[in-house]
Amino acid sequence: MGSPCELSLYAESRPALERARDVACREIARLEAKYSRYRDDSLASRINRSAGSACGIEVDDETAALLDFAATAWTESEGRFDPTSGVLRRAWDFRSGHVPDPSETEAVHRLVGWSRIRWERPRLALPTVGMELDFGGFVKEYAADRVAECLRQEGLAFGLVDLGGDMAIVGPHPDGSPWLIGVRDPRAPSEAIARIALHSGGLATSGDYERCMVVDGVRYSHLLDPRTGESFRSGPACVSVRAPHCLVAGVTATIAMLHEEPSAEAFLADLGLPHLGITQAGRIFGETRLVEIAPRPRRRTRGAAVGRL
């Protein structure tokens, strides 16, 4: 998954815990093998190699469900969420400290556009050579949900799945208490600015402090706007969203970050999902009753689980 992942689980015995770990790892490996764009043998790579083909490629039911979800998110977000926008990384290298020339951005932005693809279950076609579909913007959240579901099917009732900060709850601690998740201070990411209590569902956070670069005093976020091809710099500093599924939480947080600050607050309020946001000026907004605002020594609770894997 390209990021630190952690399982915090309760089980009746060490062997049961190890069986659960193996189930989780197999599911993560399955999804990574299927959707990673870094693997030549993945379905994602086969889809992208088919770009330019009139007949496209036929996909399985799981992938079709993800594409249906992406289509809905693209429509509802008015283009802010677009799985074809991954090609923008060809122009934006946040490790380089170089802001691409507008001509560089324009060249790859011509390959972006969910509205241009042809998606009719079960067949998907990318009409232009060079177009890509990038599952990276939402498959990690989907994987967190899948792993939590697999663990419940394995008989576990208490646990937390953390895939690079995308979280899905198997169940609360055995005494019924929630998992307490620290929210990073976007301007001091090693510190927590608040904690969110989770009994169930999923939680995802998007912030402009991840994979960003500061050039001539200007922060360029990794959040690239599919509508323009540019780094979006008018949104909040950070948004966390709680939802019944981590997939919904993650995509919602990303879309909120691609709104200007005032409209981001309105967008999240209209959705009705519990959330916490932090503006560029450091103001906290959202449903603060869900959180402890006063910073404490950082503690992303894992509890006295039988084991952490």
mmCIF file of C-alpha atoms in Angstrom, residues 13-263:
data_model
loop_
_atom_site.group_PDB
_atom_site.id
_atom_site.type_symbol
_atom_site.label_atom_id
_atom_site.label_comp_id
_atom_site.label_asym_id
_atom_site.label_seq_id
_atom_site.Cartn_x
_atom_site.Cartn_y
_atom_site.Cartn_z
ATOM 1 C CA SER A 13 -5.642 -16.810 21.564
ATOM 2 C CA ARG A 14 -2.362 -16.145 19.886
ATOM 3 C CA PRO A 15 -3.045 -18.716 17.132
ATOM 4 C CA ALA A 16 -6.408 -17.075 16.436
ATOM 5 C CA LEU A 17 -4.703 -13.729 16.253
ATOM 6 C CA GLU A 18 -2.125 -15.047 13.803
ATOM 7 C CA ARG A 19 -4.830 -16.597 11.629
ATOM 8 C CA ALA A 20 -6.593 -13.234 11.545
ATOM 9 C CA ARG A 21 -3.343 -11.514 10.626
ATOM 10 C CA ASP A 22 -2.815 -13.920 7.744
ATOM 11 C CA VAL A 23 -6.362 -13.336 6.468
ATOM 12 C CA ALA A 24 -5.810 -9.583 6.556
ATOM 13 C CA CYS A 25 -2.439 -9.727 4.851
ATOM 14 C CA ARG A 26 -3.771 -11.985 2.074
ATOM 15 C CA GLU A 27 -6.574 -9.544 1.341
ATOM 16 C CA ILE A 28 -4.221 -6.563 1.293
ATOM 17 C CA ALA A 29 -1.809 -8.418 -0.993
ATOM 18 C CA ARG A 30 -4.664 -9.428 -3.301
ATOM 19 C CA LEU A 31 -5.866 -5.858 -3.722
ATOM 20 C CA GLU A 32 -2.370 -4.459 -4.152
ATOM 21 C CA ALA A 33 -1.598 -7.050 -6.839
ATOM 22 C CA LYS A 34 -4.826 -6.192 -8.622
ATOM 23 C CA TYR A 35 -4.886 -2.396 -8.477
ATOM 24 C CA SER A 36 -1.276 -1.176 -8.116
ATOM 25 C CA ARG A 37 -0.111 0.877 -11.057
ATOM 26 C CA TYR A 38 3.481 -0.037 -10.147
ATOM 27 C CA ARG A 39 2.980 -3.687 -11.091
ATOM 28 C CA ASP A 40 3.052 -4.610 -14.762
ATOM 29 C CA ASP A 41 0.871 -7.649 -14.096
ATOM 30 C CA SER A 42 -1.912 -5.774 -12.273
ATOM 31 C CA LEU A 43 -5.373 -5.198 -13.658
ATOM 32 C CA ALA A 44 -4.743 -1.449 -13.349
ATOM 33 C CA SER A 45 -1.725 -1.762 -15.667
ATOM 34 C CA ARG A 46 -3.674 -3.880 -18.157
ATOM 35 C CA ILE A 47 -6.419 -1.254 -18.208
ATOM 36 C CA ASN A 48 -3.889 1.505 -18.823
ATOM 37 C CA ARG A 49 -2.120 -0.472 -21.562
ATOM 38 C CA SER A 50 -5.474 -0.745 -23.309
ATOM 39 C CA ALA A 51 -5.731 3.054 -23.683
ATOM 40 C CA GLY A 52 -6.438 3.925 -27.295
ATOM 41 C CA SER A 53 -8.198 0.648 -27.984
ATOM 42 C CA ALA A 54 -11.705 1.099 -29.317
ATOM 43 C CA CYS A 55 -12.982 -2.043 -27.625
ATOM 44 C CA GLY A 56 -11.263 -1.429 -24.298
ATOM 45 C CA ILE A 57 -11.147 -4.119 -21.657
ATOM 46 C CA GLU A 58 -13.675 -6.187 -19.747
ATOM 47 C CA VAL A 59 -13.501 -6.005 -15.951
ATOM 48 C CA ASP A 60 -14.778 -8.196 -13.101
ATOM 49 C CA ASP A 61 -17.648 -7.393 -10.756
ATOM 50 C CA GLU A 62 -15.466 -6.010 -7.958
ATOM 51 C CA THR A 63 -13.753 -3.582 -10.295
ATOM 52 C CA ALA A 64 -17.069 -2.670 -11.881
ATOM 53 C CA ALA A 65 -18.449 -1.740 -8.459
ATOM 54 C CA LEU A 66 -15.430 0.482 -7.827
ATOM 55 C CA LEU A 67 -15.871 2.134 -11.234
ATOM 56 C CA ASP A 68 -19.565 2.741 -10.525
ATOM 57 C CA PHE A 69 -18.577 4.354 -7.238
ATOM 58 C CA ALA A 70 -15.975 6.503 -9.030
ATOM 59 C CA ALA A 71 -18.549 7.592 -11.601
ATOM 60 C CA THR A 72 -20.945 8.703 -8.872
ATOM 61 C CA ALA A 73 -18.190 10.522 -6.971
ATOM 62 C CA TRP A 74 -17.087 12.310 -10.143
ATOM 63 C CA THR A 75 -20.641 13.489 -10.824
ATOM 64 C CA GLU A 76 -21.455 14.500 -7.256
ATOM 65 C CA SER A 77 -18.134 16.319 -6.832
ATOM 66 C CA GLU A 78 -18.535 18.220 -10.117
ATOM 67 C CA GLY A 79 -15.235 16.813 -11.372
ATOM 68 C CA ARG A 80 -13.139 17.310 -8.241
ATOM 69 C CA PHE A 81 -12.765 13.532 -7.904
ATOM 70 C CA ASP A 82 -11.467 12.030 -11.131
ATOM 71 C CA PRO A 83 -9.570 8.708 -11.288
ATOM 72 C CA THR A 84 -8.076 9.713 -14.653
ATOM 73 C CA SER A 85 -6.130 12.564 -13.048
ATOM 74 C CA GLY A 86 -3.223 10.386 -11.878
ATOM 75 C CA VAL A 87 -1.318 11.280 -15.066
ATOM 76 C CA LEU A 88 -0.755 14.751 -13.583
ATOM 77 C CA ARG A 89 2.094 13.244 -11.557
ATOM 78 C CA ARG A 90 4.088 13.256 -14.810
ATOM 79 C CA ALA A 91 4.255 17.035 -14.473
ATOM 80 C CA TRP A 92 4.123 17.397 -10.685
ATOM 81 C CA ASP A 93 7.065 15.853 -8.827
ATOM 82 C CA PHE A 94 6.809 17.035 -5.238
ATOM 83 C CA ARG A 95 10.279 15.737 -4.405
ATOM 84 C CA SER A 96 11.873 17.925 -7.039
ATOM 85 C CA GLY A 97 11.103 21.325 -5.518
ATOM 86 C CA HIS A 98 10.212 22.392 -9.056
ATOM 87 C CA VAL A 99 6.882 23.929 -10.010
ATOM 88 C CA PRO A 100 6.089 22.709 -13.519
ATOM 89 C CA ASP A 101 5.819 25.149 -16.358
ATOM 90 C CA PRO A 102 2.198 25.696 -17.448
ATOM 91 C CA SER A 103 3.006 24.032 -20.763
ATOM 92 C CA GLU A 104 4.103 20.866 -18.926
ATOM 93 C CA THR A 105 0.863 20.783 -16.959
ATOM 94 C CA GLU A 106 -1.245 21.499 -20.016
ATOM 95 C CA ALA A 107 0.364 18.644 -21.938
ATOM 96 C CA VAL A 108 -0.698 16.012 -19.381
ATOM 97 C CA HIS A 109 -3.965 17.699 -18.454
ATOM 98 C CA ARG A 110 -5.192 16.907 -21.962
ATOM 99 C CA LEU A 111 -5.235 13.256 -20.857
ATOM 100 C CA VAL A 112 -7.520 13.907 -17.873
ATOM 101 C CA GLY A 113 -11.270 13.520 -18.037
ATOM 102 C CA TRP A 114 -13.600 10.885 -16.631
ATOM 103 C CA SER A 115 -16.283 12.179 -18.997
ATOM 104 C CA ARG A 116 -14.162 11.007 -21.951
ATOM 105 C CA ILE A 117 -13.948 7.360 -20.975
ATOM 106 C CA ARG A 118 -16.534 4.813 -22.021
ATOM 107 C CA TRP A 119 -17.819 2.765 -19.132
ATOM 108 C CA GLU A 120 -20.609 0.321 -19.778
ATOM 109 C CA ARG A 121 -20.550 -2.700 -17.502
ATOM 110 C CA PRO A 122 -18.493 -4.777 -17.867
ATOM 111 C CA ARG A 123 -16.433 -2.978 -20.515
ATOM 112 C CA LEU A 124 -14.179 0.018 -19.961
ATOM 113 C CA ALA A 125 -12.415 1.964 -22.692
ATOM 114 C CA LEU A 126 -9.877 4.778 -22.381
ATOM 115 C CA PRO A 127 -10.116 6.512 -25.755
ATOM 116 C CA THR A 128 -6.694 8.154 -25.947
ATOM 117 C CA VAL A 129 -3.231 6.625 -25.805
ATOM 118 C CA GLY A 130 -1.555 7.854 -22.637
ATOM 119 C CA MET A 131 -4.734 8.090 -20.583
ATOM 120 C CA GLU A 132 -4.629 6.215 -17.288
ATOM 121 C CA LEU A 133 -6.975 5.080 -14.600
ATOM 122 C CA ASP A 134 -5.451 5.444 -11.143
ATOM 123 C CA PHE A 135 -7.076 3.464 -8.356
ATOM 124 C CA GLY A 136 -4.602 4.941 -5.890
ATOM 125 C CA GLY A 137 -6.985 7.678 -4.865
ATOM 126 C CA PHE A 138 -9.482 5.300 -3.323
ATOM 127 C CA VAL A 139 -8.361 1.668 -3.286
ATOM 128 C CA LYS A 140 -6.508 1.968 0.042
ATOM 129 C CA GLU A 141 -9.730 3.100 1.700
ATOM 130 C CA TYR A 142 -11.571 0.244 -0.001
ATOM 131 C CA ALA A 143 -8.890 -2.162 1.204
ATOM 132 C CA ALA A 144 -9.356 -0.992 4.811
ATOM 133 C CA ASP A 145 -13.079 -1.750 4.549
ATOM 134 C CA ARG A 146 -12.426 -5.131 2.942
ATOM 135 C CA VAL A 147 -9.888 -6.169 5.574
ATOM 136 C CA ALA A 148 -12.246 -5.184 8.406
ATOM 137 C CA GLU A 149 -15.018 -7.212 6.789
ATOM 138 C CA CYS A 150 -12.737 -10.233 6.298
ATOM 139 C CA LEU A 151 -11.736 -10.087 9.963
ATOM 140 C CA ARG A 152 -15.372 -9.972 11.069
ATOM 141 C CA GLN A 153 -16.057 -13.008 8.875
ATOM 142 C CA GLU A 154 -13.111 -14.683 10.607
ATOM 143 C CA GLY A 155 -14.958 -14.225 13.900
ATOM 144 C CA LEU A 156 -13.212 -11.174 15.289
ATOM 145 C CA ALA A 157 -15.399 -8.585 16.981
ATOM 146 C CA PHE A 158 -12.842 -6.067 18.234
ATOM 147 C CA GLY A 159 -10.129 -4.368 16.243
ATOM 148 C CA LEU A 160 -8.842 -1.505 14.142
ATOM 149 C CA VAL A 161 -7.417 -1.585 10.611
ATOM 150 C CA ASP A 162 -5.061 1.283 9.806
ATOM 151 C CA LEU A 163 -3.760 1.415 6.240
ATOM 152 C CA GLY A 164 -1.612 4.499 6.028
ATOM 153 C CA GLY A 165 -4.059 6.567 8.080
ATOM 154 C CA ASP A 166 -7.189 5.216 6.382
ATOM 155 C CA MET A 167 -9.046 3.446 9.146
ATOM 156 C CA ALA A 168 -11.824 0.886 9.370
ATOM 157 C CA ILE A 169 -13.181 -0.429 12.628
ATOM 158 C CA VAL A 170 -13.725 -4.160 13.127
ATOM 159 C CA GLY A 171 -15.367 -3.370 16.461
ATOM 160 C CA PRO A 172 -14.682 -1.328 19.609
ATOM 161 C CA HIS A 173 -12.507 -2.466 22.492
ATOM 162 C CA PRO A 174 -13.985 -5.486 24.343
ATOM 163 C CA ASP A 175 -15.265 -3.216 27.123
ATOM 164 C CA GLY A 176 -17.215 -1.225 24.531
ATOM 165 C CA SER A 177 -14.950 1.819 24.635
ATOM 166 C CA PRO A 178 -14.055 3.476 21.318
ATOM 167 C CA TRP A 179 -10.750 3.675 19.553
ATOM 168 C CA LEU A 180 -9.262 7.130 19.943
ATOM 169 C CA ILE A 181 -7.632 8.435 16.779
ATOM 170 C CA GLY A 182 -5.257 11.374 16.873
ATOM 171 C CA VAL A 183 -5.677 14.037 14.183
ATOM 172 C CA ARG A 184 -2.386 15.590 13.134
ATOM 173 C CA ASP A 185 -1.777 19.284 13.493
ATOM 174 C CA PRO A 186 -1.290 20.217 9.823
ATOM 175 C CA ARG A 187 1.464 22.665 10.675
ATOM 176 C CA ALA A 188 3.144 20.363 13.225
ATOM 177 C CA PRO A 189 2.366 16.900 11.815
ATOM 178 C CA SER A 190 4.222 15.078 14.584
ATOM 179 C CA GLU A 191 1.692 16.425 17.078
ATOM 180 C CA ALA A 192 -2.011 15.679 17.517
ATOM 181 C CA ILE A 193 -4.380 18.635 17.508
ATOM 182 C CA ALA A 194 -7.466 16.593 18.433
ATOM 183 C CA ARG A 195 -8.695 13.061 18.966
ATOM 184 C CA ILE A 196 -11.733 11.401 17.408
ATOM 185 C CA ALA A 197 -13.557 8.519 19.066
ATOM 186 C CA LEU A 198 -14.611 5.616 16.803
ATOM 187 C CA HIS A 199 -16.868 2.712 17.720
ATOM 188 C CA SER A 200 -17.554 1.588 14.146
ATOM 189 C CA GLY A 201 -17.306 2.596 10.510
ATOM 190 C CA GLY A 202 -14.344 4.331 8.934
ATOM 191 C CA LEU A 203 -12.256 7.458 9.241
ATOM 192 C CA ALA A 204 -10.020 9.130 6.679
ATOM 193 C CA THR A 205 -8.009 12.326 6.695
ATOM 194 C CA SER A 206 -6.675 14.441 3.861
ATOM 195 C CA GLY A 207 -4.206 17.256 4.462
ATOM 196 C CA ASP A 208 -2.011 19.628 2.524
ATOM 197 C CA TYR A 209 1.020 18.675 4.635
ATOM 198 C CA GLU A 210 1.447 15.306 2.946
ATOM 199 C CA ARG A 211 3.718 15.153 -0.108
ATOM 200 C CA CYS A 212 3.840 18.892 -0.542
ATOM 201 C CA MET A 213 6.612 21.295 -1.468
ATOM 202 C CA VAL A 214 7.269 24.900 -0.531
ATOM 203 C CA VAL A 215 8.761 27.010 -3.322
ATOM 204 C CA ASP A 216 9.553 30.684 -2.787
ATOM 205 C CA GLY A 217 7.443 30.621 0.369
ATOM 206 C CA VAL A 218 4.393 29.132 -1.387
ATOM 207 C CA ARG A 219 3.060 25.723 -0.300
ATOM 208 C CA TYR A 220 2.089 23.463 -3.204
ATOM 209 C CA SER A 221 -0.132 20.633 -2.030
ATOM 210 C CA HIS A 222 -0.192 17.157 -3.558
ATOM 211 C CA LEU A 223 -3.932 17.736 -4.013
ATOM 212 C CA LEU A 224 -4.080 18.317 -7.755
ATOM 213 C CA ASP A 225 -7.300 19.701 -9.166
ATOM 214 C CA PRO A 226 -8.468 17.466 -12.052
ATOM 215 C CA ARG A 227 -10.339 20.435 -13.514
ATOM 216 C CA THR A 228 -7.214 22.579 -13.952
ATOM 217 C CA GLY A 229 -4.228 20.278 -13.515
ATOM 218 C CA GLU A 230 -2.827 22.641 -10.888
ATOM 219 C CA SER A 231 -2.029 22.182 -7.217
ATOM 220 C CA PHE A 232 -5.087 23.376 -5.306
ATOM 221 C CA ARG A 233 -4.058 25.930 -2.680
ATOM 222 C CA SER A 234 -7.355 27.529 -1.601
ATOM 223 C CA GLY A 235 -8.772 24.706 0.484
ATOM 224 C CA PRO A 236 -8.552 23.853 4.173
ATOM 225 C CA ALA A 237 -5.288 22.639 5.655
ATOM 226 C CA CYS A 238 -6.817 19.345 6.759
ATOM 227 C CA VAL A 239 -10.142 17.488 6.755
ATOM 228 C CA SER A 240 -11.092 14.284 8.600
ATOM 229 C CA VAL A 241 -14.372 12.543 7.791
ATOM 230 C CA ARG A 242 -16.149 9.718 9.598
ATOM 231 C CA ALA A 243 -18.521 7.525 7.584
ATOM 232 C CA PRO A 244 -20.004 4.038 7.670
ATOM 233 C CA HIS A 245 -17.251 2.979 5.255
ATOM 234 C CA CYS A 246 -13.671 4.204 4.963
ATOM 235 C CA LEU A 247 -14.079 4.409 1.179
ATOM 236 C CA VAL A 248 -16.798 7.039 1.533
ATOM 237 C CA ALA A 249 -14.852 8.866 4.246
ATOM 238 C CA GLY A 250 -11.696 9.032 2.148
ATOM 239 C CA VAL A 251 -13.243 10.260 -1.061
ATOM 240 C CA THR A 252 -15.339 12.795 0.832
ATOM 241 C CA ALA A 253 -12.257 14.188 2.612
ATOM 242 C CA THR A 254 -10.410 14.514 -0.697
ATOM 243 C CA ILE A 255 -13.318 16.280 -2.368
ATOM 244 C CA ALA A 256 -13.681 18.662 0.590
ATOM 245 C CA MET A 257 -10.006 19.590 0.301
ATOM 246 C CA LEU A 258 -10.652 20.637 -3.310
ATOM 247 C CA HIS A 259 -13.211 23.224 -2.223
ATOM 248 C CA GLU A 260 -12.248 26.743 -1.192
ATOM 249 C CA GLU A 261 -12.398 27.024 2.583
ATOM 250 C CA PRO A 262 -15.862 28.560 3.028
ATOM 251 C CA SER A 263 -17.484 26.238 0.521
#
